[in-house]
Amino acid sequence: MLVRQPIYQQLNEALRSLLGSGEFRTGAQFLTERQVSQRFEVSRATANKALSNLVSEGVLEFKKGIGTFVRGGVLDYDLRSLVSFTGKASGAGKKPTTRVLNFDRRTGATIARSVAAALKVRDEDGVYVVERLRLADGSPVILERRHIVEAHCPGLKREELAGSLYALWTERYRLEIAGAEQTIRAAALPRDDAKHLGVAAGAAALEVRSLGVLREARPLWWERTLYRGDAYAFRNRLGPIQTARPASGEFLGPDADEEENRTL
């Protein structure tokens, strides 16, 4: 029987590990709700919720009247939830690895003014600047550049950056991540970035800028991340507007990156 953490969370992790074990290949039919319930000794309702969550994230695919199958091909990015790359890749049956390209400690005075303002750091406050290349089955798929507020995770070391930052923040530093606000746009990869990602200069990519916050809206990180256009699919589910603050868009001119690019 599953113990310790909430059953639903444990079951999600257990199913992700199962998918990453190689027992179920891409395109293979996955366990049914009843099989999950029996194998992990949980209720049918909990099994259904866990399977539905993996379908929502694009890890599994439900075919009406047939069953649930393991998805393959591009990695899926669900815009509605924060799931680490490690979790996404493992859940998709791929082996996630990370190559740390750069790790530096700076101050608020030496990073882009717009980033310092977003992070609400003073000139003298410490900020970690991290550049990582994320790989799935040895193939580079994400180039990540992130600024992290030092005050929330003092003593951060380069060797700790090879795994999931979300796990590091929540397990070592006991931080409670409240969410993130993201801006997504199309991008053509410049030569150096394209080289890191193993594609030709000018290849299509998706650029995601995120501001991650803790409880009480305290900024933890700011990032500008490039996703290979042929390796990732972004997905969202729309429903009736239930908030006074609808989704918004903005036009970004050709010089919008100038300040950030000078200091990243």
mmCIF file of C-alpha atoms in Angstrom:
data_model
loop_
_atom_site.group_PDB
_atom_site.id
_atom_site.type_symbol
_atom_site.label_atom_id
_atom_site.label_comp_id
_atom_site.label_asym_id
_atom_site.label_seq_id
_atom_site.Cartn_x
_atom_site.Cartn_y
_atom_site.Cartn_z
ATOM 1 C CA MET A 1 0.000 0.000 0.000
ATOM 2 C CA LEU A 2 1.244 3.525 -0.764
ATOM 3 C CA VAL A 3 2.093 5.532 2.360
ATOM 4 C CA ARG A 4 3.442 8.866 3.686
ATOM 5 C CA GLN A 5 2.623 11.489 1.025
ATOM 6 C CA PRO A 6 -0.941 12.089 -0.194
ATOM 7 C CA ILE A 7 -2.043 9.041 -2.177
ATOM 8 C CA TYR A 8 -2.806 11.017 -5.315
ATOM 9 C CA GLN A 9 0.709 12.539 -5.444
ATOM 10 C CA GLN A 10 2.366 9.193 -4.796
ATOM 11 C CA LEU A 11 0.349 7.504 -7.509
ATOM 12 C CA ASN A 12 1.270 10.149 -10.071
ATOM 13 C CA GLU A 13 4.957 9.682 -9.282
ATOM 14 C CA ALA A 14 4.615 5.901 -9.342
ATOM 15 C CA LEU A 15 2.956 5.964 -12.768
ATOM 16 C CA ARG A 16 5.628 8.326 -14.110
ATOM 17 C CA SER A 17 8.338 5.968 -12.854
ATOM 18 C CA LEU A 18 6.531 3.058 -14.470
ATOM 19 C CA LEU A 19 6.384 4.893 -17.795
ATOM 20 C CA GLY A 20 10.073 5.715 -17.532
ATOM 21 C CA SER A 21 11.049 2.123 -16.727
ATOM 22 C CA GLY A 22 10.628 0.916 -20.294
ATOM 23 C CA GLU A 23 7.852 -1.536 -19.451
ATOM 24 C CA PHE A 24 5.489 0.370 -21.753
ATOM 25 C CA ARG A 25 6.838 1.487 -25.111
ATOM 26 C CA THR A 26 5.565 4.409 -27.165
ATOM 27 C CA GLY A 27 2.208 3.506 -28.675
ATOM 28 C CA ALA A 28 1.597 0.621 -26.272
ATOM 29 C CA GLN A 29 -1.659 0.331 -24.366
ATOM 30 C CA PHE A 30 -1.250 1.425 -20.750
ATOM 31 C CA LEU A 31 -2.857 0.069 -17.597
ATOM 32 C CA THR A 32 -6.599 0.428 -17.219
ATOM 33 C CA GLU A 33 -8.205 2.207 -14.292
ATOM 34 C CA ARG A 34 -8.960 -1.158 -12.679
ATOM 35 C CA GLN A 35 -5.396 -2.420 -13.208
ATOM 36 C CA VAL A 36 -3.934 0.737 -11.672
ATOM 37 C CA SER A 37 -6.311 0.387 -8.729
ATOM 38 C CA GLN A 38 -5.311 -3.234 -8.127
ATOM 39 C CA ARG A 39 -1.589 -2.843 -8.769
ATOM 40 C CA PHE A 40 -1.138 0.124 -6.439
ATOM 41 C CA GLU A 41 -3.949 -0.687 -3.990
ATOM 42 C CA VAL A 42 -5.805 2.578 -4.419
ATOM 43 C CA SER A 43 -9.432 3.418 -5.101
ATOM 44 C CA ARG A 44 -10.830 3.484 -8.635
ATOM 45 C CA ALA A 45 -11.500 7.211 -8.193
ATOM 46 C CA THR A 46 -7.844 7.881 -7.340
ATOM 47 C CA ALA A 47 -6.687 5.741 -10.268
ATOM 48 C CA ASN A 48 -9.016 7.609 -12.622
ATOM 49 C CA LYS A 49 -7.772 10.981 -11.379
ATOM 50 C CA ALA A 50 -4.113 9.999 -11.864
ATOM 51 C CA LEU A 51 -4.696 8.635 -15.370
ATOM 52 C CA SER A 52 -6.720 11.703 -16.338
ATOM 53 C CA ASN A 53 -3.886 13.915 -15.113
ATOM 54 C CA LEU A 54 -1.337 12.104 -17.303
ATOM 55 C CA VAL A 55 -3.685 12.385 -20.278
ATOM 56 C CA SER A 56 -4.061 16.105 -19.557
ATOM 57 C CA GLU A 57 -0.277 16.504 -19.522
ATOM 58 C CA GLY A 58 0.042 14.696 -22.843
ATOM 59 C CA VAL A 59 1.968 11.754 -21.410
ATOM 60 C CA LEU A 60 -0.874 9.361 -22.186
ATOM 61 C CA GLU A 61 -3.519 9.451 -24.909
ATOM 62 C CA PHE A 62 -7.098 8.302 -24.380
ATOM 63 C CA LYS A 63 -8.858 6.645 -27.314
ATOM 64 C CA LYS A 64 -12.588 6.338 -26.766
ATOM 65 C CA GLY A 65 -13.797 2.765 -26.715
ATOM 66 C CA ILE A 66 -10.252 1.368 -26.905
ATOM 67 C CA GLY A 67 -8.199 2.490 -23.914
ATOM 68 C CA THR A 68 -5.257 4.621 -22.828
ATOM 69 C CA PHE A 69 -1.981 4.563 -24.757
ATOM 70 C CA VAL A 70 1.578 5.848 -24.239
ATOM 71 C CA ARG A 71 2.248 8.916 -26.321
ATOM 72 C CA GLY A 72 5.493 9.423 -28.189
ATOM 73 C CA GLY A 73 7.070 11.952 -30.511
ATOM 74 C CA VAL A 74 7.320 15.517 -29.281
ATOM 75 C CA LEU A 75 7.343 16.347 -25.588
ATOM 76 C CA ASP A 76 4.131 17.945 -24.394
ATOM 77 C CA TYR A 77 4.023 21.148 -22.336
ATOM 78 C CA ASP A 78 0.785 21.679 -20.422
ATOM 79 C CA LEU A 79 0.376 25.406 -19.840
ATOM 80 C CA ARG A 80 -2.021 24.891 -16.951
ATOM 81 C CA SER A 81 0.403 23.336 -14.481
ATOM 82 C CA LEU A 82 3.988 23.569 -13.286
ATOM 83 C CA VAL A 83 5.673 20.244 -13.970
ATOM 84 C CA SER A 84 9.451 19.998 -14.101
ATOM 85 C CA PHE A 85 11.265 18.950 -17.281
ATOM 86 C CA THR A 86 12.506 15.908 -15.379
ATOM 87 C CA GLY A 87 8.914 14.896 -14.676
ATOM 88 C CA LYS A 88 7.724 15.598 -18.223
ATOM 89 C CA ALA A 89 10.548 13.675 -19.883
ATOM 90 C CA SER A 90 10.364 10.717 -17.492
ATOM 91 C CA GLY A 91 6.608 10.554 -17.889
ATOM 92 C CA ALA A 92 7.028 10.457 -21.668
ATOM 93 C CA GLY A 93 9.363 7.485 -21.362
ATOM 94 C CA LYS A 94 12.513 9.485 -22.103
ATOM 95 C CA LYS A 95 15.690 9.767 -20.038
ATOM 96 C CA PRO A 96 16.189 13.373 -18.851
ATOM 97 C CA THR A 97 19.688 14.779 -18.399
ATOM 98 C CA THR A 98 21.025 18.260 -17.774
ATOM 99 C CA ARG A 99 24.215 19.966 -18.871
ATOM 100 C CA VAL A 100 25.116 23.051 -16.817
ATOM 101 C CA LEU A 101 26.634 25.572 -19.225
ATOM 102 C CA ASN A 102 27.091 28.458 -16.826
ATOM 103 C CA PHE A 103 26.616 29.238 -13.142
ATOM 104 C CA ASP A 104 27.441 32.625 -11.716
ATOM 105 C CA ARG A 105 26.567 34.776 -8.721
ATOM 106 C CA ARG A 106 25.827 38.393 -9.489
ATOM 107 C CA THR A 107 24.089 41.295 -7.798
ATOM 108 C CA GLY A 108 20.965 43.199 -8.699
ATOM 109 C CA ALA A 109 23.130 46.022 -10.034
ATOM 110 C CA THR A 110 24.792 43.802 -12.653
ATOM 111 C CA ILE A 111 21.758 42.160 -14.262
ATOM 112 C CA ALA A 112 19.220 43.679 -16.645
ATOM 113 C CA ARG A 113 17.186 46.414 -14.986
ATOM 114 C CA SER A 114 13.936 44.845 -16.144
ATOM 115 C CA VAL A 115 14.900 41.486 -14.606
ATOM 116 C CA ALA A 116 15.977 43.098 -11.320
ATOM 117 C CA ALA A 117 12.659 44.941 -11.186
ATOM 118 C CA ALA A 118 10.695 41.751 -11.864
ATOM 119 C CA LEU A 119 12.592 39.925 -9.105
ATOM 120 C CA LYS A 120 12.260 42.921 -6.738
ATOM 121 C CA VAL A 121 15.947 42.794 -5.822
ATOM 122 C CA ARG A 122 18.084 45.742 -4.730
ATOM 123 C CA ASP A 123 21.437 46.601 -6.274
ATOM 124 C CA GLU A 124 23.313 44.799 -3.489
ATOM 125 C CA ASP A 125 21.135 41.659 -3.418
ATOM 126 C CA GLY A 126 22.599 38.406 -4.708
ATOM 127 C CA VAL A 127 21.192 36.752 -7.827
ATOM 128 C CA TYR A 128 22.266 33.403 -9.275
ATOM 129 C CA VAL A 129 22.481 33.313 -13.072
ATOM 130 C CA VAL A 130 22.102 29.802 -14.454
ATOM 131 C CA GLU A 131 22.317 28.522 -18.021
ATOM 132 C CA ARG A 132 21.392 24.884 -18.608
ATOM 133 C CA LEU A 133 20.862 22.609 -21.583
ATOM 134 C CA ARG A 134 18.135 20.010 -21.062
ATOM 135 C CA LEU A 135 18.306 16.748 -23.000
ATOM 136 C CA ALA A 136 15.813 13.928 -23.575
ATOM 137 C CA ASP A 137 17.390 10.587 -24.490
ATOM 138 C CA GLY A 138 20.613 12.491 -25.187
ATOM 139 C CA SER A 139 19.012 14.943 -27.615
ATOM 140 C CA PRO A 140 19.059 18.653 -26.636
ATOM 141 C CA VAL A 141 15.533 20.080 -26.474
ATOM 142 C CA ILE A 142 15.638 23.090 -24.108
ATOM 143 C CA LEU A 143 18.098 25.935 -23.586
ATOM 144 C CA GLU A 144 17.289 27.515 -20.245
ATOM 145 C CA ARG A 145 18.566 30.801 -18.840
ATOM 146 C CA ARG A 146 17.375 31.567 -15.351
ATOM 147 C CA HIS A 147 17.922 34.228 -12.667
ATOM 148 C CA ILE A 148 17.281 33.025 -9.102
ATOM 149 C CA VAL A 149 16.972 35.191 -5.977
ATOM 150 C CA GLU A 150 19.812 34.120 -3.679
ATOM 151 C CA ALA A 151 17.962 35.030 -0.477
ATOM 152 C CA HIS A 152 15.494 32.179 -1.032
ATOM 153 C CA CYS A 153 18.128 29.486 -1.653
ATOM 154 C CA PRO A 154 21.460 30.538 -0.102
ATOM 155 C CA GLY A 155 24.475 28.338 -0.699
ATOM 156 C CA LEU A 156 23.260 26.995 -4.029
ATOM 157 C CA LYS A 157 26.032 24.994 -5.720
ATOM 158 C CA ARG A 158 26.725 24.241 -9.371
ATOM 159 C CA GLU A 159 26.610 20.480 -8.852
ATOM 160 C CA GLU A 160 23.048 20.767 -7.526
ATOM 161 C CA LEU A 161 21.829 22.149 -10.849
ATOM 162 C CA ALA A 162 22.073 18.865 -12.753
ATOM 163 C CA GLY A 163 18.670 17.717 -11.519
ATOM 164 C CA SER A 164 15.236 19.212 -11.049
ATOM 165 C CA LEU A 165 15.269 22.723 -9.616
ATOM 166 C CA TYR A 166 11.683 22.274 -8.490
ATOM 167 C CA ALA A 167 12.688 19.253 -6.417
ATOM 168 C CA LEU A 168 15.688 21.144 -5.035
ATOM 169 C CA TRP A 169 13.574 24.125 -4.021
ATOM 170 C CA THR A 170 10.815 22.115 -2.415
ATOM 171 C CA GLU A 171 12.915 19.406 -0.773
ATOM 172 C CA ARG A 172 16.139 21.104 0.307
ATOM 173 C CA TYR A 173 14.932 24.664 0.784
ATOM 174 C CA ARG A 174 11.351 23.807 1.753
ATOM 175 C CA LEU A 175 9.976 26.489 -0.543
ATOM 176 C CA GLU A 176 6.317 26.528 -1.511
ATOM 177 C CA ILE A 177 6.061 27.561 -5.152
ATOM 178 C CA ALA A 178 2.763 29.337 -5.729
ATOM 179 C CA GLY A 179 2.949 29.504 -9.525
ATOM 180 C CA ALA A 180 4.406 31.372 -12.469
ATOM 181 C CA GLU A 181 3.344 33.877 -15.082
ATOM 182 C CA GLN A 182 4.496 33.075 -18.608
ATOM 183 C CA THR A 183 4.802 34.863 -21.913
ATOM 184 C CA ILE A 184 5.218 32.682 -25.010
ATOM 185 C CA ARG A 185 6.216 33.704 -28.502
ATOM 186 C CA ALA A 186 7.771 32.294 -31.641
ATOM 187 C CA ALA A 187 11.506 32.784 -32.162
ATOM 188 C CA ALA A 188 14.185 32.063 -34.750
ATOM 189 C CA LEU A 189 17.294 30.650 -33.099
ATOM 190 C CA PRO A 190 20.485 32.718 -33.368
ATOM 191 C CA ARG A 191 23.647 30.836 -34.276
ATOM 192 C CA ASP A 192 25.018 30.178 -30.774
ATOM 193 C CA ASP A 193 21.682 29.049 -29.348
ATOM 194 C CA ALA A 194 21.038 26.862 -32.397
ATOM 195 C CA LYS A 195 24.437 25.214 -31.921
ATOM 196 C CA HIS A 196 23.575 24.305 -28.327
ATOM 197 C CA LEU A 197 20.269 22.799 -29.455
ATOM 198 C CA GLY A 198 21.818 20.922 -32.376
ATOM 199 C CA VAL A 199 19.831 22.630 -35.137
ATOM 200 C CA ALA A 200 20.574 25.099 -37.927
ATOM 201 C CA ALA A 201 20.737 28.831 -37.249
ATOM 202 C CA GLY A 202 17.336 30.382 -37.809
ATOM 203 C CA ALA A 203 15.468 27.200 -36.881
ATOM 204 C CA ALA A 204 12.079 27.683 -35.262
ATOM 205 C CA ALA A 205 11.775 27.701 -31.490
ATOM 206 C CA LEU A 206 9.315 28.687 -28.811
ATOM 207 C CA GLU A 207 10.552 31.260 -26.333
ATOM 208 C CA VAL A 208 9.040 31.225 -22.855
ATOM 209 C CA ARG A 209 9.635 33.986 -20.338
ATOM 210 C CA SER A 210 8.498 33.149 -16.829
ATOM 211 C CA LEU A 211 8.368 34.805 -13.452
ATOM 212 C CA GLY A 212 8.026 32.208 -10.711
ATOM 213 C CA VAL A 213 6.711 33.227 -7.321
ATOM 214 C CA LEU A 214 6.407 31.877 -3.813
ATOM 215 C CA ARG A 215 3.480 32.509 -1.515
ATOM 216 C CA GLU A 216 2.572 36.160 -0.991
ATOM 217 C CA ALA A 217 3.787 36.830 -4.552
ATOM 218 C CA ARG A 218 7.486 36.826 -3.583
ATOM 219 C CA PRO A 219 9.557 36.375 -6.778
ATOM 220 C CA LEU A 220 11.875 33.357 -6.833
ATOM 221 C CA TRP A 221 13.075 33.157 -10.434
ATOM 222 C CA TRP A 222 12.932 34.832 -13.811
ATOM 223 C CA GLU A 223 13.743 32.814 -16.896
ATOM 224 C CA ARG A 224 14.034 33.058 -20.642
ATOM 225 C CA THR A 225 13.941 29.589 -22.101
ATOM 226 C CA LEU A 226 14.076 28.319 -25.676
ATOM 227 C CA TYR A 227 12.237 25.138 -26.665
ATOM 228 C CA ARG A 228 13.168 23.407 -29.907
ATOM 229 C CA GLY A 229 10.266 23.838 -32.295
ATOM 230 C CA ASP A 230 10.484 20.280 -33.616
ATOM 231 C CA ALA A 231 10.680 18.706 -30.167
ATOM 232 C CA TYR A 232 7.960 20.430 -28.137
ATOM 233 C CA ALA A 233 4.233 21.044 -28.441
ATOM 234 C CA PHE A 234 2.536 23.582 -26.182
ATOM 235 C CA ARG A 235 -1.037 22.838 -25.211
ATOM 236 C CA ASN A 236 -3.805 24.577 -23.301
ATOM 237 C CA ARG A 237 -7.451 23.914 -22.592
ATOM 238 C CA LEU A 238 -9.914 26.793 -22.823
ATOM 239 C CA GLY A 239 -13.212 27.144 -21.028
ATOM 240 C CA PRO A 240 -15.621 29.900 -20.001
ATOM 241 C CA ILE A 241 -13.966 33.040 -18.659
ATOM 242 C CA GLN A 242 -14.152 32.805 -14.876
ATOM 243 C CA THR A 243 -11.893 35.654 -13.867
ATOM 244 C CA ALA A 244 -11.915 39.402 -14.178
ATOM 245 C CA ARG A 245 -8.386 39.207 -15.585
ATOM 246 C CA PRO A 246 -8.532 37.503 -18.997
ATOM 247 C CA ALA A 247 -5.502 36.275 -20.891
ATOM 248 C CA SER A 248 -3.690 39.067 -22.691
ATOM 249 C CA GLY A 249 -1.275 39.492 -25.551
ATOM 250 C CA GLU A 250 1.184 42.165 -26.543
ATOM 251 C CA PHE A 251 3.134 43.115 -29.625
ATOM 252 C CA LEU A 252 6.883 42.794 -29.099
ATOM 253 C CA GLY A 253 8.955 44.746 -31.581
ATOM 254 C CA PRO A 254 12.322 43.611 -32.946
ATOM 255 C CA ASP A 255 14.215 45.490 -30.209
ATOM 256 C CA ALA A 256 12.256 44.074 -27.270
ATOM 257 C CA ASP A 257 15.127 41.783 -26.211
ATOM 258 C CA GLU A 258 17.916 44.326 -26.447
ATOM 259 C CA GLU A 259 18.438 45.043 -22.761
ATOM 260 C CA GLU A 260 18.052 41.426 -21.585
ATOM 261 C CA ASN A 261 20.363 40.087 -24.288
ATOM 262 C CA ARG A 262 23.146 42.454 -23.255
ATOM 263 C CA THR A 263 23.264 41.085 -19.736
ATOM 264 C CA LEU A 264 22.231 37.423 -19.930
#
